[in-house]
Coordinates of C-alpha atoms and ligand atoms in Angstrom, one line a residue:
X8 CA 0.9 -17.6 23.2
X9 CA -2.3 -16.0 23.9
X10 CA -4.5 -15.8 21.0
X11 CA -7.7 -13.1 19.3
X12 CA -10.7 -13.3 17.8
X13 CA -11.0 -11.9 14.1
X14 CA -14.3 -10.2 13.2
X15 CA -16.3 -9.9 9.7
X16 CA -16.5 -6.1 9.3
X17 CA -19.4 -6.7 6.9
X18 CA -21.6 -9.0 9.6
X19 CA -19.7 -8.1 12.8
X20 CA -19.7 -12.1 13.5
X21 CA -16.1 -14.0 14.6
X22 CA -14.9 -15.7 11.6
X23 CA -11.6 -17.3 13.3
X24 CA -9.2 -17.0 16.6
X25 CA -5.5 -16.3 15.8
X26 CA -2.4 -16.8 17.9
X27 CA -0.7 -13.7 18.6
X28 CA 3.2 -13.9 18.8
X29 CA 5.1 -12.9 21.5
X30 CA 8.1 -11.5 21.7
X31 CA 10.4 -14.0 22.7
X32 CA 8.6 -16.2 19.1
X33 CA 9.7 -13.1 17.8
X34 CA 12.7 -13.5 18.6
X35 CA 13.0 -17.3 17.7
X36 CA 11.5 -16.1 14.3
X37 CA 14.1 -13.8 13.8
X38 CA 17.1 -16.6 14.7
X39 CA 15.4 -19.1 12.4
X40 CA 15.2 -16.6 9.6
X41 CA 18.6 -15.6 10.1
X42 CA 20.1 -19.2 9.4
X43 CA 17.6 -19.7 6.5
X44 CA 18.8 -16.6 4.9
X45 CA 22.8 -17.8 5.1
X46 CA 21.6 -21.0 2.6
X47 CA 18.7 -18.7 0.7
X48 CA 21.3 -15.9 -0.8
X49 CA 23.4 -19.4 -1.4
X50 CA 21.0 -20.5 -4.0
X51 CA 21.5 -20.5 -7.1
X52 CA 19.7 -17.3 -9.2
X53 CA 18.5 -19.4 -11.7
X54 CA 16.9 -22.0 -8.9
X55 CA 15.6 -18.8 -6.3
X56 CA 14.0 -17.5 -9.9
X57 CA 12.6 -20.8 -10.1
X58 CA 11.2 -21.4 -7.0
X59 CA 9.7 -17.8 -7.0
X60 CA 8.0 -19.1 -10.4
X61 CA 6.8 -22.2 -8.4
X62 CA 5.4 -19.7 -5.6
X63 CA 3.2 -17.4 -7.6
X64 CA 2.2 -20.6 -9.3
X65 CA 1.0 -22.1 -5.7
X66 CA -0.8 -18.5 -5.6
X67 CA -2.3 -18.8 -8.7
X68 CA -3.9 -22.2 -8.0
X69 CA -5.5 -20.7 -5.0
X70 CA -6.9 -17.6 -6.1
X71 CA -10.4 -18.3 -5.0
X72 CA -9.5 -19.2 -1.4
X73 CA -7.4 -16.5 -0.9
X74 CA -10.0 -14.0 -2.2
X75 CA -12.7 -15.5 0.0
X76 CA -10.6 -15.4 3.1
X77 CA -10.4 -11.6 2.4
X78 CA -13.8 -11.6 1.9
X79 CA -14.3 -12.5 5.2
X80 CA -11.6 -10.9 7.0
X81 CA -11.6 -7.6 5.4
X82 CA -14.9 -6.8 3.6
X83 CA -13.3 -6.1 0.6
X84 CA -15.7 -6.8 -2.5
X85 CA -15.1 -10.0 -3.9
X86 CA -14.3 -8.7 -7.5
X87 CA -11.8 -6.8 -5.8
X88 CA -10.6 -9.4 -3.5
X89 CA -9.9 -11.6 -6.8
X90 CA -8.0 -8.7 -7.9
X91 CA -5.3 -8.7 -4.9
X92 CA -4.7 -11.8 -5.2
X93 CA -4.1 -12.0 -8.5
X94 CA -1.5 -9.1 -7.3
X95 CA 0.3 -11.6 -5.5
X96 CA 1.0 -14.0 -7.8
X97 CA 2.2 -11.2 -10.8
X98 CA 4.4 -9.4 -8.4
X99 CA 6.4 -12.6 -7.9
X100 CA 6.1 -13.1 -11.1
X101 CA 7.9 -10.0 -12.2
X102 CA 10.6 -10.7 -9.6
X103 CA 11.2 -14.1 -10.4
X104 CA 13.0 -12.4 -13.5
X105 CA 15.1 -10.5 -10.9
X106 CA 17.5 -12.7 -9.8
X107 CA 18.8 -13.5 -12.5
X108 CA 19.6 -9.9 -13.8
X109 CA 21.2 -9.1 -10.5
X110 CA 24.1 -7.6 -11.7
X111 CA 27.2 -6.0 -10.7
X112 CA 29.7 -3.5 -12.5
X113 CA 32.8 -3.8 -13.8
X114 CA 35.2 -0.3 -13.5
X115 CA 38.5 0.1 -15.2
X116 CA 40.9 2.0 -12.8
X117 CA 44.1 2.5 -12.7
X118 CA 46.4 -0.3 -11.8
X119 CA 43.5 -2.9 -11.6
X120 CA 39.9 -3.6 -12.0
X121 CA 37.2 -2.7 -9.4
X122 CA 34.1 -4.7 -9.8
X123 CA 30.2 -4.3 -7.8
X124 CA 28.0 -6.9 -6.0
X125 CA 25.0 -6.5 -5.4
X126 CA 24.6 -8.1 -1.8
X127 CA 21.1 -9.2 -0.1
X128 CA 21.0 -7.7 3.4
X129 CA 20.2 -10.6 5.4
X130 CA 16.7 -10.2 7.3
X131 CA 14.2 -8.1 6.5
X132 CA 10.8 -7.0 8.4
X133 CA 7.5 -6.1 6.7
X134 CA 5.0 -4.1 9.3
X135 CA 1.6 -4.3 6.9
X136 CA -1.3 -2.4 7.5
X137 CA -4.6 -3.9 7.1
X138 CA -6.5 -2.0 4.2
X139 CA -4.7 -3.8 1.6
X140 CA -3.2 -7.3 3.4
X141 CA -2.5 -9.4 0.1
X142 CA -0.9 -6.3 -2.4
X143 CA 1.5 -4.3 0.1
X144 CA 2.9 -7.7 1.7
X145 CA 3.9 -8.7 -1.8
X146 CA 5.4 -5.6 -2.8
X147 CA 7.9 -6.6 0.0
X148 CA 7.9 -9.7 0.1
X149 CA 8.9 -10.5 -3.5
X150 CA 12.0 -8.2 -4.2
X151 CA 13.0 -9.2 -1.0
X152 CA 13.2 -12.6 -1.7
X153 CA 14.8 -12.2 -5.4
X154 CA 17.6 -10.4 -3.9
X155 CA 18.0 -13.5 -1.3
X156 CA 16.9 -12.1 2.2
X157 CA 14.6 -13.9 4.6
X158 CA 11.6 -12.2 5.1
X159 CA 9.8 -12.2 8.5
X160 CA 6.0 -10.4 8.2
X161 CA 3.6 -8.7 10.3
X162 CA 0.1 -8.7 9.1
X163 CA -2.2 -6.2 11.0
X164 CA -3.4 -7.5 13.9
X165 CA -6.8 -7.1 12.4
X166 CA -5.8 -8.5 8.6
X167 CA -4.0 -11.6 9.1
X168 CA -5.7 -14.5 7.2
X169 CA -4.8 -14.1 4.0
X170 CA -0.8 -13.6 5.2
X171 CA -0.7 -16.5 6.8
X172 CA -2.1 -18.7 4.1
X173 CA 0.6 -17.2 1.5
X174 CA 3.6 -18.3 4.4
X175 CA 2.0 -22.1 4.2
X176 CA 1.4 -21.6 -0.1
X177 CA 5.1 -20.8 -0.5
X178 CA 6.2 -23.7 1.2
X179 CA 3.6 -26.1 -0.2
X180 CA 6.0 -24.4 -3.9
X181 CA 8.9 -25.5 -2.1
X182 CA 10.4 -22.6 -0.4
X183 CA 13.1 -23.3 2.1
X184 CA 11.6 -23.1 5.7
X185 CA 11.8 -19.8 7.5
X186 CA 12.7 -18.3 4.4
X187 CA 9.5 -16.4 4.9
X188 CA 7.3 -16.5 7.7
X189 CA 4.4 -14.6 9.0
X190 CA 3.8 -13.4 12.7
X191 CA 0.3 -12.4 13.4
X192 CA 0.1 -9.8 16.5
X193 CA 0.2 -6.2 17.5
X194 CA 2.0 -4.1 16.3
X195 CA 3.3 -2.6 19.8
X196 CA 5.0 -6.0 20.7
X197 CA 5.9 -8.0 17.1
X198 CA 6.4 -5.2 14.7
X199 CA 8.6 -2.8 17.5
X200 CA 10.5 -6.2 18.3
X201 CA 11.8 -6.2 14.2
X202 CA 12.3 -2.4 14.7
X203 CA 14.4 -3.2 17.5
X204 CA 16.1 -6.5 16.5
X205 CA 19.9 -5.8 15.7
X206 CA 19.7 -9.1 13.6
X207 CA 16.7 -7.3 11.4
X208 CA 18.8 -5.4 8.8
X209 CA 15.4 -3.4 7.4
X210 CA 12.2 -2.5 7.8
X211 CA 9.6 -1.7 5.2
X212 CA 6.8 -0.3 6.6
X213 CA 3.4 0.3 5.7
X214 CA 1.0 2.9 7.4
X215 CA 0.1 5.7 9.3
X216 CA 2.6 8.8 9.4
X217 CA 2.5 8.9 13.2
X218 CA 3.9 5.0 13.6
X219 CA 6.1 5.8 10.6
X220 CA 8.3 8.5 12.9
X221 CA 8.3 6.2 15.7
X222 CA 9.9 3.6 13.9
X223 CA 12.1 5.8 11.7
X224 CA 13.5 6.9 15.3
X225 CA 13.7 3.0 16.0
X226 CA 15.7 2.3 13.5
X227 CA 18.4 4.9 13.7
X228 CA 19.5 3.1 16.7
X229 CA 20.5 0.4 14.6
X230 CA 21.0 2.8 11.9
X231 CA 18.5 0.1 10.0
X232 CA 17.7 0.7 6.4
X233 CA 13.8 1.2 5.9
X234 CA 11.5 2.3 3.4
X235 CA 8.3 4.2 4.6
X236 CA 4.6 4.2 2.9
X237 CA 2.7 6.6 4.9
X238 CA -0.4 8.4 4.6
X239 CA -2.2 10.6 2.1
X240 CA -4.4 13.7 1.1
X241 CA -4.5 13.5 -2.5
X242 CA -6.3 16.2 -5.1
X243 CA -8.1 15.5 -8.1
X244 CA -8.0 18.4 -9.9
X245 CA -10.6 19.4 -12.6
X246 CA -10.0 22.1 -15.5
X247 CA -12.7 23.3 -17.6
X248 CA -10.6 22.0 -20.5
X249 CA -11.6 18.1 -19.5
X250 CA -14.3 15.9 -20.4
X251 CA -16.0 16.6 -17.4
X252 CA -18.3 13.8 -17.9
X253 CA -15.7 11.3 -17.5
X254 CA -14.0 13.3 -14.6
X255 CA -16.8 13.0 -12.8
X256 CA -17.9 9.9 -13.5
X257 CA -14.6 8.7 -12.4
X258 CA -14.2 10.9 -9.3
X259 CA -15.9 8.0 -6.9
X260 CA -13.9 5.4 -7.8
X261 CA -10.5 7.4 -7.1
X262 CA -11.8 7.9 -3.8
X263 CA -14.3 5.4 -2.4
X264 CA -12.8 2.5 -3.9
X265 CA -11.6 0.2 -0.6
X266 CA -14.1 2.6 1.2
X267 CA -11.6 5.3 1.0
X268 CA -9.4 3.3 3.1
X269 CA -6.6 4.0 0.9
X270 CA -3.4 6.0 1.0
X271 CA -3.9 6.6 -2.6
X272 CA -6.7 7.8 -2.2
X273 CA -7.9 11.5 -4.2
X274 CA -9.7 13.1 -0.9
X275 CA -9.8 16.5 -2.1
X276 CA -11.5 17.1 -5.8
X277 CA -10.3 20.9 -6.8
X278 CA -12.7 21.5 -9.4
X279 CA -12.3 25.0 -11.5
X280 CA -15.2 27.2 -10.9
X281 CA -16.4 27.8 -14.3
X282 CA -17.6 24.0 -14.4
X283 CA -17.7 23.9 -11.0
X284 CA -22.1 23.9 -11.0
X285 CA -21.7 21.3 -13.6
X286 CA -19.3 18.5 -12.3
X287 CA -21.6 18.5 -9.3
X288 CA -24.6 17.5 -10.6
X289 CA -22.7 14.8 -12.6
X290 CA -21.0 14.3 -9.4
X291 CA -23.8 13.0 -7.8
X292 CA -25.6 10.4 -9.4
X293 CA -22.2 9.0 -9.7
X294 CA -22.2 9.2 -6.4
X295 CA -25.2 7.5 -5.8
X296 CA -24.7 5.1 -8.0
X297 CA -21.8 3.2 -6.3
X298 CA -22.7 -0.3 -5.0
X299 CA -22.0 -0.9 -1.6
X300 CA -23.3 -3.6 0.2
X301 CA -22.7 -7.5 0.6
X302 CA -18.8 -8.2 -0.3
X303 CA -19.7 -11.3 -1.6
X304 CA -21.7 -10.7 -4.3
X305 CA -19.7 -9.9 -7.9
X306 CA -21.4 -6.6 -8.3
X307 CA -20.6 -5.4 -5.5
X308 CA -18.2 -1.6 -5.6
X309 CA -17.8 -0.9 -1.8
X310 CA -18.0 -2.9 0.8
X311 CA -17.7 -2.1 4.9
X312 CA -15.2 -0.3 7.1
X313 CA -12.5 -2.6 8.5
X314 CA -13.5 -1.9 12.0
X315 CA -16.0 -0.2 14.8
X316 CA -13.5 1.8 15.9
X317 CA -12.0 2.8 12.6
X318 CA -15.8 4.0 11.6
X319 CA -16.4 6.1 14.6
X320 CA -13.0 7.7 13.9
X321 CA -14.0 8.2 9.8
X322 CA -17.9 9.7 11.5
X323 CA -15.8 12.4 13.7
X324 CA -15.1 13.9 10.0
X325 CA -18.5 14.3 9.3
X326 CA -20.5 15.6 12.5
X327 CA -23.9 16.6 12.8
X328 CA -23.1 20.5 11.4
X329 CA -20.5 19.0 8.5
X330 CA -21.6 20.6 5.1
X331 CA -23.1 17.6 3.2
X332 CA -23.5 18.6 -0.7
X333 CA -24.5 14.5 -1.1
X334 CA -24.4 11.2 0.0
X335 CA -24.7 7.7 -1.9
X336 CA -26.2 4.7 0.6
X337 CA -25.0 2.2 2.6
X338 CA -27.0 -0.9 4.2
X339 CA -28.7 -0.8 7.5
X340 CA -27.7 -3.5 10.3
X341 CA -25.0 -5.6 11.4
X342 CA -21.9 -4.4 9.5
X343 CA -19.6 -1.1 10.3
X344 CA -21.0 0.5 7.0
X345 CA -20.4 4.0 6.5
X346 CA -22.2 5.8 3.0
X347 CA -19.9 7.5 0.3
X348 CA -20.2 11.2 1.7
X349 CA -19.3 14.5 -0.5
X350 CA -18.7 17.6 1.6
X351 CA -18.8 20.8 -0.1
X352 CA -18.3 23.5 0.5
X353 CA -15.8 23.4 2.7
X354 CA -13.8 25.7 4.8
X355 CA -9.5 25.0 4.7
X356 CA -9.2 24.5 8.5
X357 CA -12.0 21.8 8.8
X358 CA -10.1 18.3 9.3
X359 CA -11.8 16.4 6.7
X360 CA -10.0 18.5 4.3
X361 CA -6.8 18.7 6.2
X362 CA -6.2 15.2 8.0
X363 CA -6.4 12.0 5.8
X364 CA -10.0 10.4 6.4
X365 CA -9.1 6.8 5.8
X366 CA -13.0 6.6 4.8
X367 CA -15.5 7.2 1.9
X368 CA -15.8 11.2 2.4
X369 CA -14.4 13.8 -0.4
X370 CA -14.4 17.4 -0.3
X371 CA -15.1 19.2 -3.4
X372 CA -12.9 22.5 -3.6
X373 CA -13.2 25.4 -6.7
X374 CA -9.9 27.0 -7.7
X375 CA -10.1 29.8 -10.3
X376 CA -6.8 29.1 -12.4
X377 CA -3.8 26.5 -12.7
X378 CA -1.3 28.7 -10.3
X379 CA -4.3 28.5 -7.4
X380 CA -4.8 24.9 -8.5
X381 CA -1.4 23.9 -7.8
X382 CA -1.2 26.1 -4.4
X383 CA -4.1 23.9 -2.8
X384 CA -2.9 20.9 -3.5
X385 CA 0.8 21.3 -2.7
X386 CA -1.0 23.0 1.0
X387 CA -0.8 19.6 3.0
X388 CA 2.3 17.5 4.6
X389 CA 1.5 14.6 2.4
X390 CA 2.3 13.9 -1.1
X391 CA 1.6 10.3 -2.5
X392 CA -0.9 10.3 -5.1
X393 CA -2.7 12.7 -7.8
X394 CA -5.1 13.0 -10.7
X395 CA -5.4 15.8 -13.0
X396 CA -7.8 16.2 -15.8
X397 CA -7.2 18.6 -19.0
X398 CA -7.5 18.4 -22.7
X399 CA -4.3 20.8 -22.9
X400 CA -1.1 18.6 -22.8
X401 CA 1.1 21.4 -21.9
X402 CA -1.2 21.7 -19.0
X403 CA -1.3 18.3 -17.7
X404 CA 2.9 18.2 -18.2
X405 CA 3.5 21.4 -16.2
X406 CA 0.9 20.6 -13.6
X407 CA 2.3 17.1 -13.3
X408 CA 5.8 18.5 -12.8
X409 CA 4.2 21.2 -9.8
X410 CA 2.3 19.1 -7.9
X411 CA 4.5 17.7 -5.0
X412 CA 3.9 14.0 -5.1
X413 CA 5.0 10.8 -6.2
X414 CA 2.3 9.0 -8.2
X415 CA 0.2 11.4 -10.9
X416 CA -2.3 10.1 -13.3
X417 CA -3.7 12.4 -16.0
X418 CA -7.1 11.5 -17.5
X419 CA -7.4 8.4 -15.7
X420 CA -8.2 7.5 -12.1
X421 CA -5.6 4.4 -11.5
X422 CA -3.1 5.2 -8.9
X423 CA -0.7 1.9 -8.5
X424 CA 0.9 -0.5 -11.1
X425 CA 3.7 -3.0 -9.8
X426 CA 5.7 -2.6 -12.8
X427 CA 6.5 1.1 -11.8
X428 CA 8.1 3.1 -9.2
X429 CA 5.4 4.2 -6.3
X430 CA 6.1 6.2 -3.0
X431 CA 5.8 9.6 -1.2
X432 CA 7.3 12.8 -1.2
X433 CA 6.7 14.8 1.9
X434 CA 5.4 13.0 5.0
X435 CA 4.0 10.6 2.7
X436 CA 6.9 8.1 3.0
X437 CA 11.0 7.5 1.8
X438 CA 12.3 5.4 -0.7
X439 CA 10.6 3.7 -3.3
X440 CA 8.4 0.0 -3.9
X441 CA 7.4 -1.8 -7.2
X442 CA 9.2 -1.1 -10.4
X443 CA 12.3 -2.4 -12.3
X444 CA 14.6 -1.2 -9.5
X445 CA 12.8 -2.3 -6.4
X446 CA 15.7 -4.9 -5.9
X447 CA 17.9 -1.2 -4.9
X448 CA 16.2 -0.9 -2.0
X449 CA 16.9 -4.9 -0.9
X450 CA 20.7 -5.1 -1.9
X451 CA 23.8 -3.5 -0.2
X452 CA 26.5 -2.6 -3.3
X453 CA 30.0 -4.1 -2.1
X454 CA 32.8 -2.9 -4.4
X455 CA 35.7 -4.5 -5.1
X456 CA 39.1 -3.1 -6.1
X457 CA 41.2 -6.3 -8.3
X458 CA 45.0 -5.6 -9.0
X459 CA 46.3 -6.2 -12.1
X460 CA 50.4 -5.0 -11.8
X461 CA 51.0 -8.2 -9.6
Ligands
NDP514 P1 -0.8 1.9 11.9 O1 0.3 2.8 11.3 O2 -1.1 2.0 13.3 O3 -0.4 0.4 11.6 C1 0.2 -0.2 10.5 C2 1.0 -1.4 10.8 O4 2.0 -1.0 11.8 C3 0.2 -2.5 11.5 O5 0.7 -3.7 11.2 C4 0.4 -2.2 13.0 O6 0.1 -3.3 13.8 C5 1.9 -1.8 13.0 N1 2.3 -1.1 14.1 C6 1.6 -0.3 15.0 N2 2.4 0.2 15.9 C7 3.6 -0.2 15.7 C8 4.9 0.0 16.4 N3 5.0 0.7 17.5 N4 6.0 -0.6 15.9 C9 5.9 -1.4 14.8 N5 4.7 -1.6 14.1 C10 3.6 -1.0 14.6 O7 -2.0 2.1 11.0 P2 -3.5 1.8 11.5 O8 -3.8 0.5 10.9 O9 -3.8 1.9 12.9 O10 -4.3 2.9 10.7 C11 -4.3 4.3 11.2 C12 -4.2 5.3 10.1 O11 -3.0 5.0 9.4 C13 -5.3 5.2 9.1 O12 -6.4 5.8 9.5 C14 -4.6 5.8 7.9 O13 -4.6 7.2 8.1 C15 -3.1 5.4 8.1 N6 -2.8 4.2 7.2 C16 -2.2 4.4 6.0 C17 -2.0 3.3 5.2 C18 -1.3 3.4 4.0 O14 -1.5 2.5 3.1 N7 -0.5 4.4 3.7 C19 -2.3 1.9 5.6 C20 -3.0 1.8 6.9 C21 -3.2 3.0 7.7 P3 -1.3 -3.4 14.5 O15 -2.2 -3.9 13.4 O16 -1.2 -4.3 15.6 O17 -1.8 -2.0 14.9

């Protein structure tokens, strides 16, 4: 087992060494999970609802550390950081109800009675990325669980701290081993080996669209089930009919919250050019006012890129020539800090306004009327998120309905809520997390034909 250093993004100094798995522990992983999964979907659904209770408990009772570790690992704003935690523990908390509301069917036909189960699947990998570590593991993790599979988890390579805490919290609740455990490592050697395990019976993956193909094509050998959240290029679009105030006001936080390193994330505002002059200016002391800085501190809006790398690759989008309209500020020194940037305007070939950014830079785009509004931000292969702002009702409904993707808010900037169905259309993703029928994507339906003439 060789083993890697993690780095703080926002002081660039080691924080901890991790063991990386192999794939032969991989393997071993997979075996043990297997066997733990025959006595999991064996438990009662009252006592697997209990002990899901007992977990998000164990969660709850160590908010704190969890958020600091994230802190630390991640750079994510400690307000925030308190935030996803607390994510943890209410998503098992909602699917602790699950099991027990597992139903089947009962269908009269002729001669007999068939009736449905809802089976588990058996094992089940999660590939996570690392811009949210705590929230997207859980969104797995716990329907997973309530429908009795074994769940065996790759954090990103870069993210793991937080993951591998939640593996010892839920058996400190009294989990049964291997149940769920947590493999830290690349995603080249751990997450392709559950992509090509024959015992893994699903993947859900979280992440970029490229690795999203490559393991789509990985599991068709296995013909694998799998659920794909992929990338984004999300508009915010802006009619003169809105409170423009609030629109703008607003318009940071849809995009540079995580420092943009969010599939959610609205990267393209469309504004319509009558207010077009006006949302700017309000634009940017909005703008300018977003706190980024020290993670640690409770005021604090936006903290650091996750990585060097990942920070030279968000720069590329904004080279020397890139039309700035405005940028808010960003400390000096150790840290891979990048500043909330607005480009405007700008042309439809340049890449910030064609690829996803993964960083805090927005383009600002005027459209003339609601058919061109609709045009530009169906043009991309993505379609996961969306914001649209209009005091006409009508307006908002038949926008809502045109735009091609899976998660709209209208008059707000919120994006996800665990309690309702969120995924991608396009080469955003396939299938769909969170909501009352999560369990769907974690159950096989067996049906079962009863004679009754005998
Ligand atoms: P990746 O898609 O490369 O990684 C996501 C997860 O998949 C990580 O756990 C990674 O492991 C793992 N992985 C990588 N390669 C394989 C493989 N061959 N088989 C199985 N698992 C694999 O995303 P990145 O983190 O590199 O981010 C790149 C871009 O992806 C971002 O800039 C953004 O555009 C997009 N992205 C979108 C996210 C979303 O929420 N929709 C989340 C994260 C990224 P490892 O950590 O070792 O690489």
């Amino acid at each position: 087992m060789t083993s890697y250093t993690i780095l703080n993004p926002a002081s660039e100094r080691p924080v901890t060494t991790v063991p990386g798995t192999s794939v032969e522990e991989t393997d071993a992983a997979i075996t043990r999970a297997d066997a733990a999964q025959r006595e999991w979907r064996a438990v009662s659904p009252g006592d697997r609802a209990r002990l899901l209770r007992a977990f998000a408990a164990e969660v709850d009772a160590h908010i704190e550390e969890l958020a600091q570790l994230e802190v630390a690992n991640s750079g994510h704003p400690v307000g925030a950081a308190r935030w996803e935690a607390g994510q943890i523990r209410d998503v098992l908390q909602y699917y602790a109800a699950a099991p027990e509301r597992l139903l089947g069917k009962q269908i009269p036909v002729a001669g007999g009675l068939n009736v449905t189960f809802a089976e588990p699947l058996g094992v089940v990998g999660l590939i996570v990325p690392w811009n949210f570590p705590m929230p997207i593991l859980s969104w797995g993790l716990a329907p997973a669980l309530a429908a009795g599979n074994a769940v065996v988890a790759k954090p990103a390579e870069m993210t793991p701290l937080t993951a591998m805490r939640i593996g010892e919290l839920a058996l400190q609740a009294g989990l049964p081993e291997h149940v769920f455990q947590v493999l830290p490592g690349k995603g080249s050697v751990v997450g392709q080996r559950l992509v090509d395990h024959p015992t893994v019976r699903k993947i859900v993956f979280t992440g970029s669209t490229e690795v999203g193909q490559q393991i789509m094509t990985g599991c068709a050998k296995h013909v694998k089930r799998l659920t794909l959240e992929l990338g984004g290029k999300s508009a915010n679009i802006i009619f003169a009919d809105s409170d423009i105030e609030r629109a703008a006001a607003t318009a940071p936080y849809a995009v540079f919250d995580n420092a943009g390193q969010d599939c959610c994330a609205r990267s393209r505002i469309l504004v319509q050019r009558s207010v077009l002059d006006k949302f700017m200016e309000l634009l940017e002391p909005a703008v300018k006012g977003v706190r980024v800085g020290d993670p640690t501190l409770g005021d604090t809006e936006m903290g650091p890129l996750i990585s060097a790398s990942h920070r030279a690759s968000v720069a590329k989008y904004v080279p020397d020539d890139a039309p700035v309209a405005f940028r808010g500020s960003a400390p000096e020194g150790p840290g891979y800090w990048f500043a909330p940037t607005v480009l405007a305007p700008i042309g439809s070939d340049a890449p910030a306004y064609t690829e996803e950014v993964f960083g805090p830079v927005v383009t600002v785009t005027p459209f003339e009327d609601e058919a061109e509004a609709i045009e530009i931000a169906n043009d991309t292969p993505y379609g996961l998120s969306g914001s649209i702002w209009t005091g006409n009702v009508g307006r908002a409904l038949r926008v809502a309905r045109a735009v091609e993707t899976g998660n709209l808010s209208v008059n707000s900037h919120s994006s996800v809520r665990y309690w309702t169905p969120f995924g991608g259309f396009k080469q955003s993703g396939l299938g769909r997390e969170l909501g009352p029928d999560a369990l769907d994507a974690f159950t096989e339906v067996k049906n079962v034909f009863i004679a009754t003439d005998n």
